[in-house]
Amino acid sequence: MSRPFKVNIIVAALIPGYGIGLKGQLPWSLKNEMKYFRLLTTNTVSPTSKNVVIMGRNTWESIPPRFRPLPNRLNIVLTRNTNNFVKNNAAVDESVLVADSLKNGLDIIEKTGNIEEVFLIGGADLYNQCLASDIVDRIFLTEVKSLNSQIETDVSIKIDPSQWIRQESQVLEKYLQDHGVNGFQLNGNKEGELGYDFTLLERRK
């Protein structure tokens, strides 16, 4: 089904197994990568448009309360028990919507209007559900590599390389430039014991 916006996954994953989490949390703290995430999911080409972040309930609850909802974006939380979520999050404002399925979440977005792009931000179940379908157009993948110590993860995503094309750095650079996401080195980043590269995968036609 054609939609008036792109659906993207944005995720940082440990190479080569694509591990993304440990005990419900990120297994690392990468300050510059978090800034990249914030700007990429927030910035729009049109000043009158807004982006959407879609997440599962566990991902919502993993965000410290003082940082949620993620500002300047429409937040959609997916949960089977929408009534409980609304009751437990009565203080949240109109920038947070709740849906009982991804399809219903996307339907809400279509009716909202002035939406530029949609970013799926986790967790693993949502990522893998979408990767197993054809709903995702692009993956903004931060490839994390351990430089010295062993990094433990207990959940991973499944990316089938036959379905995705790794774009040249220039393609990602142009996207970032068009969206005002500036000041990032795409390859060879290091923070502590970790190295990481910013990459872009697009679905094969």
Coordinates of C-alpha atoms in Angstrom, one line a residue:
M1 CA 0.0 0.0 0.0
S2 CA 1.4 3.4 -1.0
R3 CA 1.6 5.9 1.8
P4 CA 2.4 9.7 1.6
F5 CA 5.5 9.3 3.8
K6 CA 8.5 7.1 4.1
V7 CA 8.7 4.4 6.8
N8 CA 12.2 4.1 8.2
I9 CA 14.0 2.0 10.8
I10 CA 16.6 3.7 12.8
V11 CA 18.8 1.4 15.0
A12 CA 22.3 0.9 16.4
A13 CA 23.4 -2.7 16.2
L14 CA 26.5 -4.6 17.2
I15 CA 28.2 -6.1 14.1
P16 CA 28.2 -8.9 12.9
G17 CA 25.2 -10.4 14.8
Y18 CA 23.0 -7.2 14.9
G19 CA 22.6 -7.3 18.7
I20 CA 20.7 -4.3 19.9
G21 CA 19.8 -4.7 23.6
L22 CA 20.6 -6.2 26.9
K23 CA 18.0 -6.7 29.7
G24 CA 15.6 -4.2 28.1
Q25 CA 18.3 -1.4 27.8
L26 CA 20.9 -0.3 25.3
P27 CA 24.1 -2.2 25.9
W28 CA 26.2 1.0 25.4
S29 CA 26.1 4.8 25.8
L30 CA 27.1 6.6 22.7
K31 CA 26.6 10.4 23.2
N32 CA 27.3 11.4 19.6
E33 CA 25.1 8.6 18.2
M34 CA 22.2 9.7 20.4
K35 CA 22.6 13.2 19.0
Y36 CA 22.5 11.8 15.5
F37 CA 19.3 9.8 16.4
R38 CA 17.7 13.0 17.8
L39 CA 18.4 15.2 14.9
L40 CA 17.7 12.6 12.2
T41 CA 14.3 11.7 13.7
T42 CA 13.4 15.4 14.4
N43 CA 14.6 17.5 11.4
T44 CA 12.3 17.9 8.4
V45 CA 12.8 19.5 5.0
S46 CA 9.5 21.4 5.2
P47 CA 9.2 23.8 8.2
T48 CA 5.5 23.0 8.4
S49 CA 5.9 19.2 8.7
K50 CA 6.7 17.0 11.6
N51 CA 8.2 13.5 11.9
V52 CA 6.8 10.5 13.8
V53 CA 8.5 8.1 16.1
I54 CA 6.8 4.7 16.6
M55 CA 7.8 2.5 19.4
G56 CA 6.6 -0.5 21.5
R57 CA 5.4 0.0 25.1
N58 CA 8.6 -1.5 26.5
T59 CA 10.7 1.0 24.5
W60 CA 8.6 3.8 25.8
E61 CA 9.1 2.6 29.4
S62 CA 12.8 2.3 28.9
I63 CA 13.1 6.0 28.2
P64 CA 13.6 8.0 31.4
P65 CA 10.4 9.9 32.2
R66 CA 12.1 13.3 32.0
F67 CA 13.0 12.6 28.3
R68 CA 9.5 11.4 27.2
P69 CA 7.7 12.1 25.1
L70 CA 10.6 12.6 22.6
P71 CA 10.2 16.4 21.9
N72 CA 9.3 18.0 18.6
R73 CA 8.1 14.7 17.2
L74 CA 4.7 12.9 17.2
N75 CA 5.2 9.9 19.5
I76 CA 3.1 6.8 18.8
V77 CA 3.2 3.9 21.3
L78 CA 2.1 0.5 20.3
T79 CA 0.5 -1.7 22.9
R80 CA -2.2 -4.3 23.0
N81 CA -3.7 -2.8 26.1
T82 CA -4.3 0.8 25.1
N83 CA -6.6 1.6 28.0
N84 CA -4.0 0.7 30.6
F85 CA -1.4 2.8 28.8
V86 CA -3.7 5.8 28.7
K87 CA -4.5 5.4 32.4
N88 CA -0.9 5.0 33.4
N89 CA 0.3 7.9 31.3
A90 CA -2.5 10.4 31.9
A91 CA 0.0 13.3 32.2
V92 CA 1.3 13.0 28.6
D93 CA 0.2 15.6 26.1
E94 CA -1.2 15.5 22.6
S95 CA 2.2 14.7 21.1
V96 CA 1.7 11.1 22.3
L97 CA -0.8 8.8 20.6
V98 CA -1.5 5.1 21.3
A99 CA -2.4 2.3 18.9
D100 CA -3.0 -1.4 19.3
S101 CA -1.1 -2.3 16.1
L102 CA 1.4 -0.9 13.6
K103 CA -1.3 -0.8 10.9
N104 CA -3.6 1.3 13.1
G105 CA -0.7 3.5 14.1
L106 CA 0.1 4.2 10.4
D107 CA -3.6 4.8 9.7
I108 CA -3.6 7.4 12.5
I109 CA -0.6 9.1 10.9
E110 CA -2.2 9.3 7.5
K111 CA -5.2 11.1 9.0
T112 CA -3.0 13.5 10.9
G113 CA -1.5 15.3 7.9
N114 CA 1.7 17.3 7.6
I115 CA 3.8 14.2 8.4
E116 CA 7.1 14.0 6.6
E117 CA 8.7 10.8 7.7
V118 CA 8.1 7.9 10.1
F119 CA 10.8 6.3 12.2
L120 CA 10.4 3.0 13.9
I121 CA 12.6 3.1 17.0
G122 CA 12.2 -0.3 18.7
G123 CA 12.1 -2.6 20.3
A124 CA 13.3 -5.8 18.6
D125 CA 9.8 -7.3 18.2
L126 CA 8.7 -4.2 16.2
Y127 CA 11.9 -4.1 14.2
N128 CA 11.7 -7.8 13.3
Q129 CA 8.0 -7.7 12.5
C130 CA 8.6 -4.9 10.1
L131 CA 11.7 -6.4 8.6
A132 CA 9.8 -9.5 7.8
S133 CA 7.3 -7.4 5.8
D134 CA 7.7 -4.9 3.0
I135 CA 6.6 -1.9 5.1
V136 CA 10.0 -0.4 5.6
D137 CA 11.6 1.7 2.9
R138 CA 15.0 2.5 4.5
I139 CA 17.2 1.4 7.5
F140 CA 19.4 4.1 9.1
L141 CA 21.8 1.6 10.6
T142 CA 24.6 2.5 13.0
E143 CA 27.0 -0.4 12.9
V144 CA 28.7 -0.7 16.3
K145 CA 32.0 -2.6 16.7
S146 CA 33.7 -3.6 19.9
L147 CA 37.3 -2.4 19.8
N148 CA 38.6 -4.3 22.8
S149 CA 36.2 -5.8 25.3
Q150 CA 33.3 -8.2 24.6
I151 CA 29.9 -6.6 24.4
E152 CA 27.0 -8.8 25.6
T153 CA 23.5 -8.5 24.0
D154 CA 20.5 -10.7 24.5
V155 CA 18.3 -9.5 21.6
S156 CA 19.0 -8.9 18.0
I157 CA 17.4 -7.9 14.7
K158 CA 17.3 -9.9 11.5
I159 CA 18.4 -8.1 8.4
D160 CA 18.3 -10.2 5.2
P161 CA 21.1 -8.8 3.0
S162 CA 19.3 -10.0 -0.2
Q163 CA 16.5 -7.5 0.4
W164 CA 18.6 -4.4 1.1
I165 CA 21.1 -2.3 -0.8
R166 CA 23.8 -0.5 1.1
Q167 CA 24.0 3.0 -0.3
E168 CA 27.2 4.9 -0.9
S169 CA 28.2 7.4 1.7
Q170 CA 27.3 10.2 -0.6
V171 CA 23.6 9.2 -0.6
L172 CA 23.5 9.4 3.2
E173 CA 25.5 12.6 3.2
K174 CA 23.0 14.2 0.9
Y175 CA 20.0 13.1 2.9
L176 CA 21.6 14.5 6.1
Q177 CA 22.5 17.7 4.4
D178 CA 19.0 18.2 3.0
H179 CA 17.6 17.6 6.5
G180 CA 20.0 19.9 8.3
V181 CA 21.7 17.1 10.1
N182 CA 25.3 18.4 10.1
G183 CA 28.6 17.8 11.7
F184 CA 28.7 14.1 11.7
Q185 CA 31.5 11.9 10.4
L186 CA 30.0 8.8 8.8
N187 CA 32.8 6.3 9.3
G188 CA 35.5 5.6 11.9
N189 CA 33.7 7.1 14.9
K190 CA 35.0 6.1 18.4
E191 CA 33.6 6.5 21.9
G192 CA 35.3 4.6 24.7
E193 CA 35.8 0.9 23.7
L194 CA 33.4 1.1 20.8
G195 CA 33.7 2.2 17.2
Y196 CA 30.7 2.9 14.9
D197 CA 29.7 3.9 11.4
F198 CA 26.6 5.5 10.2
T199 CA 25.1 3.7 7.2
L200 CA 22.0 3.7 5.0
L201 CA 20.2 0.6 3.6
E202 CA 17.4 0.9 1.0
R203 CA 15.0 -1.8 0.1
R204 CA 15.7 -3.5 -3.2
K205 CA 13.0 -2.7 -5.8

